[in-house]
Coordinates of C-alpha atoms and ligand atoms in Angstrom, one line a residue:
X1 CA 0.0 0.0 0.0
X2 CA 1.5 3.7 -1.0
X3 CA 1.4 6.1 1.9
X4 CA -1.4 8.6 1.9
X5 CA -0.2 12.3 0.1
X6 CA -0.4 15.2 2.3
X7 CA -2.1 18.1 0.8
X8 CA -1.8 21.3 3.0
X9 CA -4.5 24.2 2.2
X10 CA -4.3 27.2 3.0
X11 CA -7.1 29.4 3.5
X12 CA -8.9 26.0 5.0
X13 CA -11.7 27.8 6.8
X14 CA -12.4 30.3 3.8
X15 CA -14.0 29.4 0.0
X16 CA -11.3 28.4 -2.0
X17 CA -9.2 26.4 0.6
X18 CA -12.4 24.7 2.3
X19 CA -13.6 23.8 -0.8
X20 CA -10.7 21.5 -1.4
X21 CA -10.4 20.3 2.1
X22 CA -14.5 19.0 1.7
X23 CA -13.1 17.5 -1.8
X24 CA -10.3 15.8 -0.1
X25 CA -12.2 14.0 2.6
X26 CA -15.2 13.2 0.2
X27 CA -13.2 11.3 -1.6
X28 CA -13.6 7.9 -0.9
X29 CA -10.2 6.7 -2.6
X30 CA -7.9 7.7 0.4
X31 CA -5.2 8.9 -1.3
X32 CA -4.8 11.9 0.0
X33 CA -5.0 13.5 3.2
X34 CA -6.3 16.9 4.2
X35 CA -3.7 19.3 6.3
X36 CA -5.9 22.7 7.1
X37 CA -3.7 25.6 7.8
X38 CA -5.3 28.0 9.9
X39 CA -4.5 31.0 12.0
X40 CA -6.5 29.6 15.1
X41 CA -7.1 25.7 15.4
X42 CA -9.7 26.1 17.7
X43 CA -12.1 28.8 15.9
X44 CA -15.7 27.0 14.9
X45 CA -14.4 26.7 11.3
X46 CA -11.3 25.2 12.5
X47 CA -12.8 22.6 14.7
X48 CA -16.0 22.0 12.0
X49 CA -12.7 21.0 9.6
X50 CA -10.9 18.6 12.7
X51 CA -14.4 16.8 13.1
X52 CA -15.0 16.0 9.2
X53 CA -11.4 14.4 9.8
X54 CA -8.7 17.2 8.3
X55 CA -5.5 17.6 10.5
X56 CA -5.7 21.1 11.4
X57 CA -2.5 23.4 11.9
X58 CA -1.8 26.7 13.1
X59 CA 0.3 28.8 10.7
X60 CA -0.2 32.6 9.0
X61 CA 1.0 33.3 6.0
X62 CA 2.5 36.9 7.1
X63 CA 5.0 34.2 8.8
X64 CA 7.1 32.2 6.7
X65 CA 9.0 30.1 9.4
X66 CA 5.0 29.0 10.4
X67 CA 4.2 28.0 7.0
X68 CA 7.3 26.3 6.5
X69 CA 6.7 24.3 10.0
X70 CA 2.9 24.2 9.0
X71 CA 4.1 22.0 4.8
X72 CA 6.8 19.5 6.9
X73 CA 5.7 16.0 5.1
X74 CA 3.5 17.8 2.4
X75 CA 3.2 16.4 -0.8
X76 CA 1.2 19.4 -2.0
X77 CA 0.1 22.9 -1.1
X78 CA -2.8 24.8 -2.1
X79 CA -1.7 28.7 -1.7
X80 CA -4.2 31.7 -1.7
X81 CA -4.5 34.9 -0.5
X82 CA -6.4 37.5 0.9
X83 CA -7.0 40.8 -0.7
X84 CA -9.9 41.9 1.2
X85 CA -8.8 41.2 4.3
X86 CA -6.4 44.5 3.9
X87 CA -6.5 45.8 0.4
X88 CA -3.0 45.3 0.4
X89 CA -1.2 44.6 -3.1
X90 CA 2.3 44.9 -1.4
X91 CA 0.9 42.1 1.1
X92 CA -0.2 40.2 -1.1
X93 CA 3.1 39.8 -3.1
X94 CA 5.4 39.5 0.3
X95 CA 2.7 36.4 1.4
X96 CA 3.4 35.1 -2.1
X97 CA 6.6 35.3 -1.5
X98 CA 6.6 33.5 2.0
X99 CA 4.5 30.8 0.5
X100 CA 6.6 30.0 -2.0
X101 CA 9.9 30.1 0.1
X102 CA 8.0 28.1 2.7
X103 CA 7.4 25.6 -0.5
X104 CA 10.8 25.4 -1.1
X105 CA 12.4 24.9 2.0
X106 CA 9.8 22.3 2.6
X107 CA 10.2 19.9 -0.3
X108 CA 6.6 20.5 -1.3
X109 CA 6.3 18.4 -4.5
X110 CA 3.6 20.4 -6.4
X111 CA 2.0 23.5 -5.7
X112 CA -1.3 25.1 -6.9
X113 CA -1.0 28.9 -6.3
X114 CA -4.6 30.6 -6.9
X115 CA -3.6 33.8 -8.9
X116 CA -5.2 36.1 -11.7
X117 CA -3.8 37.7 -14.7
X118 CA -1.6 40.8 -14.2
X119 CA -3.7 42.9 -16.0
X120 CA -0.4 45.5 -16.9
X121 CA 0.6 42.6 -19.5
X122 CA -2.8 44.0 -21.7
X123 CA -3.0 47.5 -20.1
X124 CA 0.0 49.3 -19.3
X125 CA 0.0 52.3 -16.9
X126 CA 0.6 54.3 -20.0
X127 CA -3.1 53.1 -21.3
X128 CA -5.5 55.8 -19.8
X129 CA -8.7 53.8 -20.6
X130 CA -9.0 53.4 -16.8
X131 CA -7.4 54.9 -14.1
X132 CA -4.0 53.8 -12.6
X133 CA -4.9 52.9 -9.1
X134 CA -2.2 52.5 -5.4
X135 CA 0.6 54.4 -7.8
X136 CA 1.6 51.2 -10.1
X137 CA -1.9 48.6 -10.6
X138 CA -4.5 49.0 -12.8
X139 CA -6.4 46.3 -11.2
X140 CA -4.6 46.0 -7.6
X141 CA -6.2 42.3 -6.4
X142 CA -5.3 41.1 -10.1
X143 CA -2.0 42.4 -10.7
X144 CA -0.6 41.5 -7.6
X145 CA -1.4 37.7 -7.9
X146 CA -0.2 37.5 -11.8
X147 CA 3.3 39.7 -10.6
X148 CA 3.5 37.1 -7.8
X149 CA 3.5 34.2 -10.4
X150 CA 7.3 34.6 -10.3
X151 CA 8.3 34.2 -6.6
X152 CA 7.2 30.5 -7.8
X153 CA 9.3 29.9 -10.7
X154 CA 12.5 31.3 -9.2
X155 CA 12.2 29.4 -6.1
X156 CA 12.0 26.5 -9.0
X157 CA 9.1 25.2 -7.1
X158 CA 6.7 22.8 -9.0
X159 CA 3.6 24.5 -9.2
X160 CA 0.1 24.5 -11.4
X161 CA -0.9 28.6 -11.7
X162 CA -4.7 28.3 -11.3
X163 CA -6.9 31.0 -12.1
X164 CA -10.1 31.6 -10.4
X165 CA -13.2 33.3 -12.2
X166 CA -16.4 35.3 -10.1
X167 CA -17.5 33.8 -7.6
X168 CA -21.5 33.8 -7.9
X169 CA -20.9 34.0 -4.4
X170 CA -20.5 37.7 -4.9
X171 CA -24.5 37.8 -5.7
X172 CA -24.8 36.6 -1.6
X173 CA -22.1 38.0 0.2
X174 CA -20.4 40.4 -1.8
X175 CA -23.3 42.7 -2.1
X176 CA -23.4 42.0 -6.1
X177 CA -27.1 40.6 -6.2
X178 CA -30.2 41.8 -7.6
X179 CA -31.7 45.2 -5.9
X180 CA -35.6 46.6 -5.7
X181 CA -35.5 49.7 -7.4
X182 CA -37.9 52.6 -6.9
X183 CA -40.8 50.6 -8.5
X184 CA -40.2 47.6 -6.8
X185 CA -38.8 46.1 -9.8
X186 CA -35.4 43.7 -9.0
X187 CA -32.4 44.7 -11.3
X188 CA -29.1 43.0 -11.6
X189 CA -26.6 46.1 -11.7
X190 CA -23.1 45.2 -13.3
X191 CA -20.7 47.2 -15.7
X192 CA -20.6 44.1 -18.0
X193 CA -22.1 45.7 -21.3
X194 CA -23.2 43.0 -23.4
X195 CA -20.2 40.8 -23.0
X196 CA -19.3 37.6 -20.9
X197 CA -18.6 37.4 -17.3
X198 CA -17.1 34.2 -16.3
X199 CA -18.4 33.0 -13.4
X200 CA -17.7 29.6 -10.8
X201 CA -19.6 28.1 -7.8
X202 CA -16.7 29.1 -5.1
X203 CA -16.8 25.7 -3.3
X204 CA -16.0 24.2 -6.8
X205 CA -12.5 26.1 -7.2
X206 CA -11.5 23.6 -4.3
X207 CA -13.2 20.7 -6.2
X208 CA -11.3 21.3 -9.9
X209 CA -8.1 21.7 -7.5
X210 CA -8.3 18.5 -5.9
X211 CA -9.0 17.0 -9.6
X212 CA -5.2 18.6 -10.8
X213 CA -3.6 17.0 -7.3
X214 CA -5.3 13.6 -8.7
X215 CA -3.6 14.2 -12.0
X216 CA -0.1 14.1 -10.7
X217 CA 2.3 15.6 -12.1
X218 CA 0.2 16.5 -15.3
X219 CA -0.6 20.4 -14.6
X220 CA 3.1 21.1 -13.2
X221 CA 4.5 24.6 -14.9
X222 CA 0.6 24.9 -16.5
X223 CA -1.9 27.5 -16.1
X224 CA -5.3 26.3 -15.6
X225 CA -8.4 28.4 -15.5
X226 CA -11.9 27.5 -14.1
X227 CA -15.2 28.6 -14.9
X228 CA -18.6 26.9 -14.4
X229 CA -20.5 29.6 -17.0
X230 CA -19.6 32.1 -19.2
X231 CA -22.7 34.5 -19.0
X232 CA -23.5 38.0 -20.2
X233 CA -25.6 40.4 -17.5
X234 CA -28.8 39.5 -19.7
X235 CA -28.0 35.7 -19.4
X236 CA -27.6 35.9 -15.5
X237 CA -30.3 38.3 -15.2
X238 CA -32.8 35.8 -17.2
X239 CA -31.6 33.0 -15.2
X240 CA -32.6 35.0 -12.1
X241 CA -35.6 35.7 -12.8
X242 CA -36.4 32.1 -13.5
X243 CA -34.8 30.8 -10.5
X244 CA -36.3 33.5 -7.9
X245 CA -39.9 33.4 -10.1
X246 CA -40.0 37.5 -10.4
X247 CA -38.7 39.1 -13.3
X248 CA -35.0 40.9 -12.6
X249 CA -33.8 43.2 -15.0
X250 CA -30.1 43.9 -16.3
X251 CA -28.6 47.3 -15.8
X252 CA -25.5 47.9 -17.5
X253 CA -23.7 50.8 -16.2
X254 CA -20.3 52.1 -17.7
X255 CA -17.2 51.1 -15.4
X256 CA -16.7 54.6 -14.4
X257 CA -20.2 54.5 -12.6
X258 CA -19.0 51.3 -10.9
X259 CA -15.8 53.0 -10.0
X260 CA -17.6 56.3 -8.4
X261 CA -19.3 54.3 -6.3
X262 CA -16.8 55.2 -3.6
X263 CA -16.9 51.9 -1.5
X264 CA -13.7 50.5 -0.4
X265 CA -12.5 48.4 -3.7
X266 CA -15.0 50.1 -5.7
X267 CA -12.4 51.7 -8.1
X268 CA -10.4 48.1 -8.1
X269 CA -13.8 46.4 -8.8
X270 CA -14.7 48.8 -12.0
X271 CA -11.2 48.2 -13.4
X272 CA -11.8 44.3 -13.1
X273 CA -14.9 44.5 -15.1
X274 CA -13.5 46.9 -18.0
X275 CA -10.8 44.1 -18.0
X276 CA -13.3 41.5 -17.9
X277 CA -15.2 43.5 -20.3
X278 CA -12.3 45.2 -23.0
X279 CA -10.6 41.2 -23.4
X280 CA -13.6 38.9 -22.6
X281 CA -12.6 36.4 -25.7
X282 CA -9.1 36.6 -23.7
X283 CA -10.6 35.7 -20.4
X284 CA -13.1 33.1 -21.6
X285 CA -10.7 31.6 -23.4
X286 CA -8.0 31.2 -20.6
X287 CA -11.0 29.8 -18.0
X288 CA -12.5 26.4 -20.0
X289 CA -15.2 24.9 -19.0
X290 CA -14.5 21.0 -20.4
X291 CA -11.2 21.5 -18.6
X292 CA -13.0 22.4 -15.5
X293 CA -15.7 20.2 -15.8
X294 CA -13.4 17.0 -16.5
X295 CA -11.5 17.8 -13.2
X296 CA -14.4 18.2 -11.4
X297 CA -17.6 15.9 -13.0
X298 CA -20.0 17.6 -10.4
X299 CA -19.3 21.7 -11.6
X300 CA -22.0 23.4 -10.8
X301 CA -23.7 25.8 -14.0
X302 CA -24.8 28.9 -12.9
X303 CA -28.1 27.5 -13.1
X304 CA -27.5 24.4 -11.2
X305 CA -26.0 26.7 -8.4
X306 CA -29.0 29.1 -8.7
X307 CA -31.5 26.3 -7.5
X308 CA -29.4 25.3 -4.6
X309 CA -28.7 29.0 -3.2
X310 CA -31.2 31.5 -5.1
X311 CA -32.8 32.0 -1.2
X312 CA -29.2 33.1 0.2
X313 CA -29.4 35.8 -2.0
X314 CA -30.7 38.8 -0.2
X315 CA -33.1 41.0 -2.3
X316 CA -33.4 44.2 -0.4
Ligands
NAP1 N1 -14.7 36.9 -4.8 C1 -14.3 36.5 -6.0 O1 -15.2 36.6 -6.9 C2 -12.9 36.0 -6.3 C3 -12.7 35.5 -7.5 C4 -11.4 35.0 -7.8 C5 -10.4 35.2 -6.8 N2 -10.7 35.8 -5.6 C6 -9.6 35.9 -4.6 O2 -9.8 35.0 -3.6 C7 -9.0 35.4 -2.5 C8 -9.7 35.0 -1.2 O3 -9.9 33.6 -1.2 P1 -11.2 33.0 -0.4 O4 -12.4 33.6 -1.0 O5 -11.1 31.5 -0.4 O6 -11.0 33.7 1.0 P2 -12.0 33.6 2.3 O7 -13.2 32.7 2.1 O8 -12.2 35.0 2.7 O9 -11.0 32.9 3.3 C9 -10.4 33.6 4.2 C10 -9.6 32.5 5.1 O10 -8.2 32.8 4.9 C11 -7.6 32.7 6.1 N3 -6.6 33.7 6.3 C12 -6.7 35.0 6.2 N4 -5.6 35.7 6.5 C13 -4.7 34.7 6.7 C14 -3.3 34.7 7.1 N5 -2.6 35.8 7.2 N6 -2.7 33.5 7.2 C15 -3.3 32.3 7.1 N7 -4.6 32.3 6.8 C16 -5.3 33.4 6.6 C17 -8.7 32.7 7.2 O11 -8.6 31.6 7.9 P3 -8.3 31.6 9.5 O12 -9.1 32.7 10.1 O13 -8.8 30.2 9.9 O14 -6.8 31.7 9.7 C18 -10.0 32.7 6.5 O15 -10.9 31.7 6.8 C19 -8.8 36.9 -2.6 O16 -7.5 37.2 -2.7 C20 -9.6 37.2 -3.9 O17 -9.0 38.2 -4.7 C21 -12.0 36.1 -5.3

């Protein structure tokens, strides 16, 4: 009998992380086992994780002599961040960093680090279609993972570059959803013009991630995007209004709306969508959906993931 493979998650009580921890311990196989890397083992998410039968262990990625403690005996490591915990694009790329020293000194045999396209590589500062934002980003949370993509190749460390897509999450938590307007009417608000947004289930970015670790070493020095459902702001408003049984209405704004909102990110957020928006046959193309259906049979459409969470989204 081979010994079981370690895989150590990061971000095991959040989205991305949990998701492949749950895929981990569904799988009946055995093959692997689940490490969860948390900043307190004995918060409720922690302890939720220890009881479904994940070793749970206490690291932060701010400290790279933790991490490296917290990947001893790993065979794999899923790495993420956490923008929106700080807003930080300079943390961001020094926890990058840490995570993929941590790799190195650790003998971790193949990494997935969740990152995003550096969105410079299409629009240079110099390109004054949108704003430069924090002195050197045009989209901070973006071009902070994609510059980061190097800490991994010059530590040499074997790793899959996996790129996530909106989470229809965002509908639920993120304050994305649908809205009442002044005649009652529910209206999907999103500066996506008529083109694409590509979209994904978060709990499935876990799922199409534990598929690559059961590939081997097939996806090492690869990029693999994910996407359950490439939809336009019609096609996701139509779907709503099936799924919730009231009509909703799409609102496309421009992104310079989106940007004067003035909430924290907001500015971030409407330079993601005229990214989204300016290369969607660029950003489709790089997130497919056989790919990430064959890692993960059970990807969810957005309709599929409507019917299982259209009453989590809040309407008022
Ligand atoms: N929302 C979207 O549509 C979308 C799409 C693509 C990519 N993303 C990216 O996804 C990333 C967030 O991933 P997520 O949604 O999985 O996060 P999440 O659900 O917010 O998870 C946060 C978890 O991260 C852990 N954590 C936070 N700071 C940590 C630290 N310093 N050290 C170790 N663990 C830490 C926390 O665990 P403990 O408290 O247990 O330590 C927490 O449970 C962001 O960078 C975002 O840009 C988001």
């Amino acid at each position: 009998m081979t010994a079981r493979k370690i895989i150590a998650v990061v971000g095991a009580t959040g989205a991305q992380g949990g998701g492949l921890v749950r895929a981990i311990l569904a799988d009946g196989s055995g093959d692997f086992l689940a490490r969860a890397i948390t900043r307190d083992i004995n918060s409720a998410g922690a302890q939720a994780l220890a009881k479904l039968g994940a070793e749970v262990v206490a690291a932060d990625i701010d400290d790279e002599a933790s991490l490296t403690a917290a990947l001893q005996g790993a065979h794999g490591a899923y790495f993420v961040t956490f923008f929106w915990a700080h807003f930080s694009p300079e943390k961001e790329k020094a926890e990058a960093r840490n995570m993929a020293k941590a790799a190195k000194a650790a003998g971790v045999k193949h990494v997935i680090w969740s990152t995003l396209e550096d969105t410079r590589r299409w629009i240079p500062l110099s390109d004054n279609r949108m704003p430069t934002l924090m002195g050197e980003y045009k989209v901070p949370h973006f071009d902070a993972k994609g510059e980061s993509n190097k800490f991994f190749t010059e530590q040499g460390v074997p790793t899959t570059y996996l790129y996530a897509s909106f989470y229809w999450e965002n509908l639920i938590y993120f304050g994305m959803g649908p809205k009442k307007g002044t005649d009652g009417k529910l209206v999907l608000t999103l500066p996506m013009g008529d083109k694409k947004l590509t979209g994904i289930a978060a709990e499935d970015i876990g799922k199409c991630a534990y598929g690559i670790f059961r590939k081997g070493s097939e996806y090492i020095g690869k990029s693999v995007g994910l996407s359950g459902d490439h939809l336009t702001g019609k096609q996701m408003a139509d779907a709503l209004s099936v799924a919730l049984g009231q009509a909703v209405d799409y609102n496309a704004i421009s992104p310079a709306t989106y940007r004067s909102f003035g909430f924290p990110g907001a500015d971030d957020l409407g330079n993601m969508f005229q990214f989204y928006c300016d290369f969607e046959h660029e950003v489709c193309a790089a997130r497919d959906l056989d790919l990430s259906r064959t890692l993960n049979p059970s990807l969810q459409t957005f309709k599929t993931w409507l019917a299982q969470n259209k009453t989590r989204i809040p309407l008022e």
